[in-house]
GROMACS .gro file of C-alpha atoms in nm:
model
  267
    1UNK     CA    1   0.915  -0.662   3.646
    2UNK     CA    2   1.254  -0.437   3.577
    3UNK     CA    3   1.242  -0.531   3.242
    4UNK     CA    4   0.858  -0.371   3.165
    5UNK     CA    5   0.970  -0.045   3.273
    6UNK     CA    6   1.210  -0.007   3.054
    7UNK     CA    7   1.029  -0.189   2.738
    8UNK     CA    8   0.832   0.173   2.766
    9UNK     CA    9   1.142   0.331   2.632
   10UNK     CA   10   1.185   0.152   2.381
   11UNK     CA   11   1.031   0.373   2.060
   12UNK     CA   12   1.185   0.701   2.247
   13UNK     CA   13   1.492   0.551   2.229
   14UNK     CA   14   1.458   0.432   1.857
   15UNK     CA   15   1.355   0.780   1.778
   16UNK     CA   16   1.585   0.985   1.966
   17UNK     CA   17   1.244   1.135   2.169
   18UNK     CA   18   1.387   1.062   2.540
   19UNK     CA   19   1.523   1.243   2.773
   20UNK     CA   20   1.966   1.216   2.895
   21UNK     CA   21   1.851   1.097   3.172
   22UNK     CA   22   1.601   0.813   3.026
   23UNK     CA   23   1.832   0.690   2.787
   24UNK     CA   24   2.144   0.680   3.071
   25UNK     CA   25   1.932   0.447   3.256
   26UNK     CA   26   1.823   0.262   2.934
   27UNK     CA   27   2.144   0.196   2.804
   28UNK     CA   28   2.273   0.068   3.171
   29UNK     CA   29   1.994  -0.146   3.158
   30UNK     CA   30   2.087  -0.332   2.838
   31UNK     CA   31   2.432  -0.343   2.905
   32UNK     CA   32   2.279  -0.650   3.183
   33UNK     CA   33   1.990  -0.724   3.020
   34UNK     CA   34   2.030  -0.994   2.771
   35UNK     CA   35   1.667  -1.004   2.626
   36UNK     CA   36   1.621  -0.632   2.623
   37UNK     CA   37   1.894  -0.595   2.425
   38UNK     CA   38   1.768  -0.872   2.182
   39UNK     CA   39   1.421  -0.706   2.159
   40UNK     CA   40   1.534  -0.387   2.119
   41UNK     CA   41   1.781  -0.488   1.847
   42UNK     CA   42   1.438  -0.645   1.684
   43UNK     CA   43   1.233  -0.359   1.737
   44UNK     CA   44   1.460  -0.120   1.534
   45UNK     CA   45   1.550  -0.317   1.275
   46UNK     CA   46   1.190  -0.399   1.194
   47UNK     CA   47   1.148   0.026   1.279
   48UNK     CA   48   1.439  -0.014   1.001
   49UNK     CA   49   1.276  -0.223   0.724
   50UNK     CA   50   0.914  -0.033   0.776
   51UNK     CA   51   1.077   0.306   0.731
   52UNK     CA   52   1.213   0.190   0.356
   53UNK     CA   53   0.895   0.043   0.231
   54UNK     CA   54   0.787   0.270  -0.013
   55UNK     CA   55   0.506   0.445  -0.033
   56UNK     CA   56   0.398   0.530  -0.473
   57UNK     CA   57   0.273   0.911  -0.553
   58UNK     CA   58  -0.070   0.884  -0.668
   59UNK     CA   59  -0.056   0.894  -1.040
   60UNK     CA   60  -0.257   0.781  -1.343
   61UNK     CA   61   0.008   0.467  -1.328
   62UNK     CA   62  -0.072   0.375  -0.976
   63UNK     CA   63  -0.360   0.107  -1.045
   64UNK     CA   64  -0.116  -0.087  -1.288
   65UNK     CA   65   0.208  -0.028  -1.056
   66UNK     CA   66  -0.021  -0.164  -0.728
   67UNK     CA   67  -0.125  -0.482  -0.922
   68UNK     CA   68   0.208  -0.542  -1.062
   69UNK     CA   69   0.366  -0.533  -0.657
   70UNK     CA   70   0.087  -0.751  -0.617
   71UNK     CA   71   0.147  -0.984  -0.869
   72UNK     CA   72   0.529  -1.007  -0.784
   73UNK     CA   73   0.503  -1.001  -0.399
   74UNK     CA   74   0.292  -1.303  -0.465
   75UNK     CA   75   0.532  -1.463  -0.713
   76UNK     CA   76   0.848  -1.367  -0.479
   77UNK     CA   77   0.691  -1.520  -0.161
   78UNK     CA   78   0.512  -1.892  -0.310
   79UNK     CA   79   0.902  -1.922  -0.433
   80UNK     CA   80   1.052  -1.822  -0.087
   81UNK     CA   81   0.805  -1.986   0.208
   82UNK     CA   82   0.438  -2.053   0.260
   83UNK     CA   83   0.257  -1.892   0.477
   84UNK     CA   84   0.254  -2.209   0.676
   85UNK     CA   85   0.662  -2.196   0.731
   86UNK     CA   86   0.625  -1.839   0.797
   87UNK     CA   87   0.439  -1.957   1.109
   88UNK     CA   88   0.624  -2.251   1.217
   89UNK     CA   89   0.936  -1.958   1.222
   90UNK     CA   90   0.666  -1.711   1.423
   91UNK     CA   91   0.645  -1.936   1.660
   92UNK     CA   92   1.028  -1.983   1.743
   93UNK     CA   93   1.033  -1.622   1.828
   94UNK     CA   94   0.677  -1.623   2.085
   95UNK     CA   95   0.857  -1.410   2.316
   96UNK     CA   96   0.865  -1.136   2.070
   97UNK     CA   97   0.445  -1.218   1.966
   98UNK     CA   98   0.285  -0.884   2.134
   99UNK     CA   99   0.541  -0.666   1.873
  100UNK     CA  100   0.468  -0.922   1.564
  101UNK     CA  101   0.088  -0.959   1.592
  102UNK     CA  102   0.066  -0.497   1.629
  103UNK     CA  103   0.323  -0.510   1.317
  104UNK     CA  104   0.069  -0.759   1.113
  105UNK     CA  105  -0.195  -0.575   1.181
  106UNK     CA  106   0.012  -0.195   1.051
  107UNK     CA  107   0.067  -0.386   0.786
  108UNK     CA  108  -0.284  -0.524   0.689
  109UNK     CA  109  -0.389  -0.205   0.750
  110UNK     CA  110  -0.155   0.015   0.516
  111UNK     CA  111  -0.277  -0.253   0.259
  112UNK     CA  112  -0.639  -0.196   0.310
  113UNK     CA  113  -0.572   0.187   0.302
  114UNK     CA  114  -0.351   0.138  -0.033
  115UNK     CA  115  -0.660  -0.064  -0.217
  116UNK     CA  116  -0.901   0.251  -0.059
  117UNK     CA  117  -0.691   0.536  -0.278
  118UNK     CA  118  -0.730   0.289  -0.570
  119UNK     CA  119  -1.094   0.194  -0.568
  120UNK     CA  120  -1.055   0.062  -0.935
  121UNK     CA  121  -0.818  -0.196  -0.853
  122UNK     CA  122  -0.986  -0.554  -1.051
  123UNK     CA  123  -1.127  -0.838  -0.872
  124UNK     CA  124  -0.820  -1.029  -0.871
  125UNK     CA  125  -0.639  -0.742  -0.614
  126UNK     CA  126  -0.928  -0.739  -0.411
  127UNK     CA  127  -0.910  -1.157  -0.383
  128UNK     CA  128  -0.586  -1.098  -0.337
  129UNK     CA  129  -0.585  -0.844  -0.053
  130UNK     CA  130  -0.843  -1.095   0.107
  131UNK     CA  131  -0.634  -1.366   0.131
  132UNK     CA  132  -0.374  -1.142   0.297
  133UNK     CA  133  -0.644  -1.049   0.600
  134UNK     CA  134  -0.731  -1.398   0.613
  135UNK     CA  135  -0.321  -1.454   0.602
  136UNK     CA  136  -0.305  -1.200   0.875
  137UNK     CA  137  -0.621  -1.310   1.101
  138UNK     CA  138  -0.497  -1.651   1.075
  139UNK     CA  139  -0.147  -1.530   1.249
  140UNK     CA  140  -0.367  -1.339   1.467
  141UNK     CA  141  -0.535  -1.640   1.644
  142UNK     CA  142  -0.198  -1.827   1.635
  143UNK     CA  143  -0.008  -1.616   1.851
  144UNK     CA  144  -0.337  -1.595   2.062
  145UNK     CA  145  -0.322  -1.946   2.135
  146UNK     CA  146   0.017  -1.930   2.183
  147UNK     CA  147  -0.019  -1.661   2.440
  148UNK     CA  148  -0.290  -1.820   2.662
  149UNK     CA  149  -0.038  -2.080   2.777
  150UNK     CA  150   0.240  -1.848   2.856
  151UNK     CA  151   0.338  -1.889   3.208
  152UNK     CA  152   0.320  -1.502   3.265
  153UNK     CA  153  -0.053  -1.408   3.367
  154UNK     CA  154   0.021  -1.045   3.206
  155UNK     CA  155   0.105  -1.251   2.911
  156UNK     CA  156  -0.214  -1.467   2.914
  157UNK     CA  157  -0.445  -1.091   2.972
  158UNK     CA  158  -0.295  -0.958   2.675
  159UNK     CA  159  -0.389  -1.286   2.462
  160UNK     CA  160  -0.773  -1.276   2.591
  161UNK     CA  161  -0.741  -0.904   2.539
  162UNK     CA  162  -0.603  -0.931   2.185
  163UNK     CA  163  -0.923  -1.148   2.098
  164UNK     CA  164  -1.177  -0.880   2.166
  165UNK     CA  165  -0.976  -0.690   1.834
  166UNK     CA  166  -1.114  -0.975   1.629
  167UNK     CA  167  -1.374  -0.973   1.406
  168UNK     CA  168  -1.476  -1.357   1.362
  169UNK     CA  169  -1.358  -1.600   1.625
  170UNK     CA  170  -1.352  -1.977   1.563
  171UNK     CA  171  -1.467  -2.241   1.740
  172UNK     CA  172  -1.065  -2.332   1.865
  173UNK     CA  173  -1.011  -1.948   1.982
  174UNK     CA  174  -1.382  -1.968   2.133
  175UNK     CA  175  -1.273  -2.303   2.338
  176UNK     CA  176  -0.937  -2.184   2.460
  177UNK     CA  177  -1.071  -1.891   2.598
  178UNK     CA  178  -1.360  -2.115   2.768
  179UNK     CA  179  -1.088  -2.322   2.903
  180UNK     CA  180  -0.909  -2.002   3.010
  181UNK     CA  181  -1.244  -1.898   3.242
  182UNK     CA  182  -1.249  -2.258   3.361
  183UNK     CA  183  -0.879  -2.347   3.457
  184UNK     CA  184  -0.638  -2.001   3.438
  185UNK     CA  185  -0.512  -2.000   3.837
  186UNK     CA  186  -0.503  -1.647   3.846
  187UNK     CA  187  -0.831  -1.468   3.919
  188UNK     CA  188  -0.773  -1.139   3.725
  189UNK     CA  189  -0.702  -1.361   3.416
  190UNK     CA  190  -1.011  -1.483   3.486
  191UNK     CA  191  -1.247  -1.224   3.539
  192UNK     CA  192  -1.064  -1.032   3.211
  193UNK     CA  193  -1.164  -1.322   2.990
  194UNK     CA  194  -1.495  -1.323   3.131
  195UNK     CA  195  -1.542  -0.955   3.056
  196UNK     CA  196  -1.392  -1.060   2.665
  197UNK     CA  197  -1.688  -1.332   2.642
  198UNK     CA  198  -1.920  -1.120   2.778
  199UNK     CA  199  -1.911  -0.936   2.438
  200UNK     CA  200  -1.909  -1.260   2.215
  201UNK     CA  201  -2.280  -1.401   2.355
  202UNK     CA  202  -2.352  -1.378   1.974
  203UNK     CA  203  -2.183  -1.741   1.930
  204UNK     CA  204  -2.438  -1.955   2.058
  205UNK     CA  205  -2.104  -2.179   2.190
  206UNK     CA  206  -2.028  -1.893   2.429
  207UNK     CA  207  -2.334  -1.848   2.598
  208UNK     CA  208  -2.366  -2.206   2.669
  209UNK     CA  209  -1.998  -2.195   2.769
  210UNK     CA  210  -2.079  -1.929   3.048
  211UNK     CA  211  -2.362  -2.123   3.193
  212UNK     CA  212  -2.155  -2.419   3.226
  213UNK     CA  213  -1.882  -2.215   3.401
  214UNK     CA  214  -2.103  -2.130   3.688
  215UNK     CA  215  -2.031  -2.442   3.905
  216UNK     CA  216  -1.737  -2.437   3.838
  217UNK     CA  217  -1.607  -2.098   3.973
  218UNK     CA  218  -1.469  -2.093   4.313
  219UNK     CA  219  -1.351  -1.712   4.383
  220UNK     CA  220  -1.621  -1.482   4.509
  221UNK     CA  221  -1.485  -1.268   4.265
  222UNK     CA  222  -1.548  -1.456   3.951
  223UNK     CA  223  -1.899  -1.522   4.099
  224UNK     CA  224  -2.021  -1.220   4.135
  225UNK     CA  225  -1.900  -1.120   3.792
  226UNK     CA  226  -2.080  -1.431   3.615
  227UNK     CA  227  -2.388  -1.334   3.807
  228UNK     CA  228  -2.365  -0.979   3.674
  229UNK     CA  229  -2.282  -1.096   3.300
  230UNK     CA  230  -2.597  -1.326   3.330
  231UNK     CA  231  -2.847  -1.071   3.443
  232UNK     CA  232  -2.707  -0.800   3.223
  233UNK     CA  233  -2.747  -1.066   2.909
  234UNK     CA  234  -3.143  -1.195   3.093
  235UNK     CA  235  -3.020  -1.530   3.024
  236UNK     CA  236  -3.300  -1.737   3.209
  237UNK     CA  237  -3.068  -2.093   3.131
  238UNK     CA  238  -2.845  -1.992   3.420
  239UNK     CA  239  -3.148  -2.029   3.698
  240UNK     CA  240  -3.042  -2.399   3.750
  241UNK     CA  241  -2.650  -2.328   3.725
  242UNK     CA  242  -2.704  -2.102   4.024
  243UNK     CA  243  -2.966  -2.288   4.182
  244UNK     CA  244  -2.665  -2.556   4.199
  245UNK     CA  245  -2.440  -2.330   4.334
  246UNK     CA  246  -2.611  -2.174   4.605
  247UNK     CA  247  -2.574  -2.558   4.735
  248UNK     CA  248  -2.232  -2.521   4.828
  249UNK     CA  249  -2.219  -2.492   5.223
  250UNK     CA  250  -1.924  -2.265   5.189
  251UNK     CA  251  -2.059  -2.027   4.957
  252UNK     CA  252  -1.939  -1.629   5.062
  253UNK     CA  253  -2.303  -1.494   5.186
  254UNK     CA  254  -2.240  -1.155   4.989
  255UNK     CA  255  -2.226  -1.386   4.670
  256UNK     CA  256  -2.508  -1.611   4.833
  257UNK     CA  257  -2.731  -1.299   4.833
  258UNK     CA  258  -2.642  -1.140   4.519
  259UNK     CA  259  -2.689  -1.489   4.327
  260UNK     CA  260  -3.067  -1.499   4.514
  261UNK     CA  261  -3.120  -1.117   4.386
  262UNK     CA  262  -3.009  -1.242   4.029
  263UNK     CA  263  -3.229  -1.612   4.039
  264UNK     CA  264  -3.493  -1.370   4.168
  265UNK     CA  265  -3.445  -1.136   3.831
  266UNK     CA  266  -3.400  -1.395   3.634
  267UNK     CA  267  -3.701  -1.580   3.651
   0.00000   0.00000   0.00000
């Protein structure tokens, strides 16, 4: 799509750090481009409001200053919205998700950085600058789930792809993406959330998911990629699931033969 290639631009354009040329062709662009214009107006003024956060000199102050933003952001925020209405307003704005969930986690991650200059911050900061990762992980599988039904399949990659950055995944993210490997109509969707599970098999759930996927999966493609995940992980369980597949009269013979080679492995 038009509208990618120019997306690309965007931060050059913000920063003055494209060519005459680029930002001629930009600029025509958005002049017929309704949503362009609309991101990029988002994009910069969130470029905007990041620029004039502050960051505090290191001083002999700094622990008591850091608490007392703390304290107040806190304060400020319980009287404005919960976190739970910032949501519901994230998700009236899901076409501009892939710029909000990299801005949440710039933002977690100046906050982490902040608490690592100040190593003597008290308990209460450190419970405090918990509850903002959970805050922020909690966003994170939101938009996720949000993102796996988007109609666009580059949409739906970036979602599975976003869920590999994750540190814990819960048993709702775990099922969408199982649901993903067993229903998405586009094979590359597919075989990229395979490739994401392939790296969970820690979660019980997952490797009993993957198993139960191997009837199911009708592309030669997808196939021979489950057959590969299951010999690289030695998981014996999936004997039968093949067994049951190399049943199907229809079966591609290249697949037929590597699924034999991978039974024969296996067992």
């Amino acid at each position: 799509m038009d509208c990618e290639k120019y997306e690309e631009l965007f931060t050059g354009w913000i920063n003055k750090d494209i060519s005459p040329a680029e930002r001629e062709k930009l600029e025509k662009h958005l002049a017929t481009c309704n949503g362009c214009r609309e991101e990029l107006a988002f994009m910069q003024a969130m470029w905007t409001d990041m620029g004039e956060i502050a960051t505090p000199e290191p001083s002999a102050h700094m622990e008591v200053k850091f608490r007392a933003m703390l304290d107040t952001f806190k304060t400020q925020e319980a009287e404005k919205f919960s976190f739970k209405n910032w949501l519901g307003n994230l998700w009236q704005m899901q076409p501009r998700w892939p710029m909000a969930y990299n801005l949440a986690v710039i933002l977690v991650a100046f906050g982490f950085g902040f608490w690592a200059m100040n190593k003597g911050t008290n308990n209460q900061d450190k419970g405090q600058l918990q509850e903002l990762s959970a805050q922020v992980h909690e966003l994170k599988q939101t938009m996720v789930l949000a993102m796996l039904e988007n109609p666009s399949a580059s949409e739906r990659m970036k979602a599975v792809s976003y869920t590999s950055e994750m540190k814990h995944a819960d048993d709702q993210v775990i099922e969408a993406l199982l649901s993903t490997l067993n229903n998405d109509p586009n094979v590359n969707v597919r075989l990229t959330t395979l490739e994401t599970l392939s790296e969970m098999t820690r979660y019980p759930e997952v490797r009993e998911g993957l198993i139960r996927s191997i009837k199911g999966q009708d592309s030669p493609l997808m196939q021979s990629a489950i057959a590969d995940v299951m010999l690289k992980l030695q998981e014996k369980k999936s004997v039968g699931s093949f067994k049951e597949l190399l049943k199907q009269k229809d079966l591609d013979n290249g697949v037929r033969n590597k699924i034999e080679q991978t039974i024969s492995h296996l067992i």
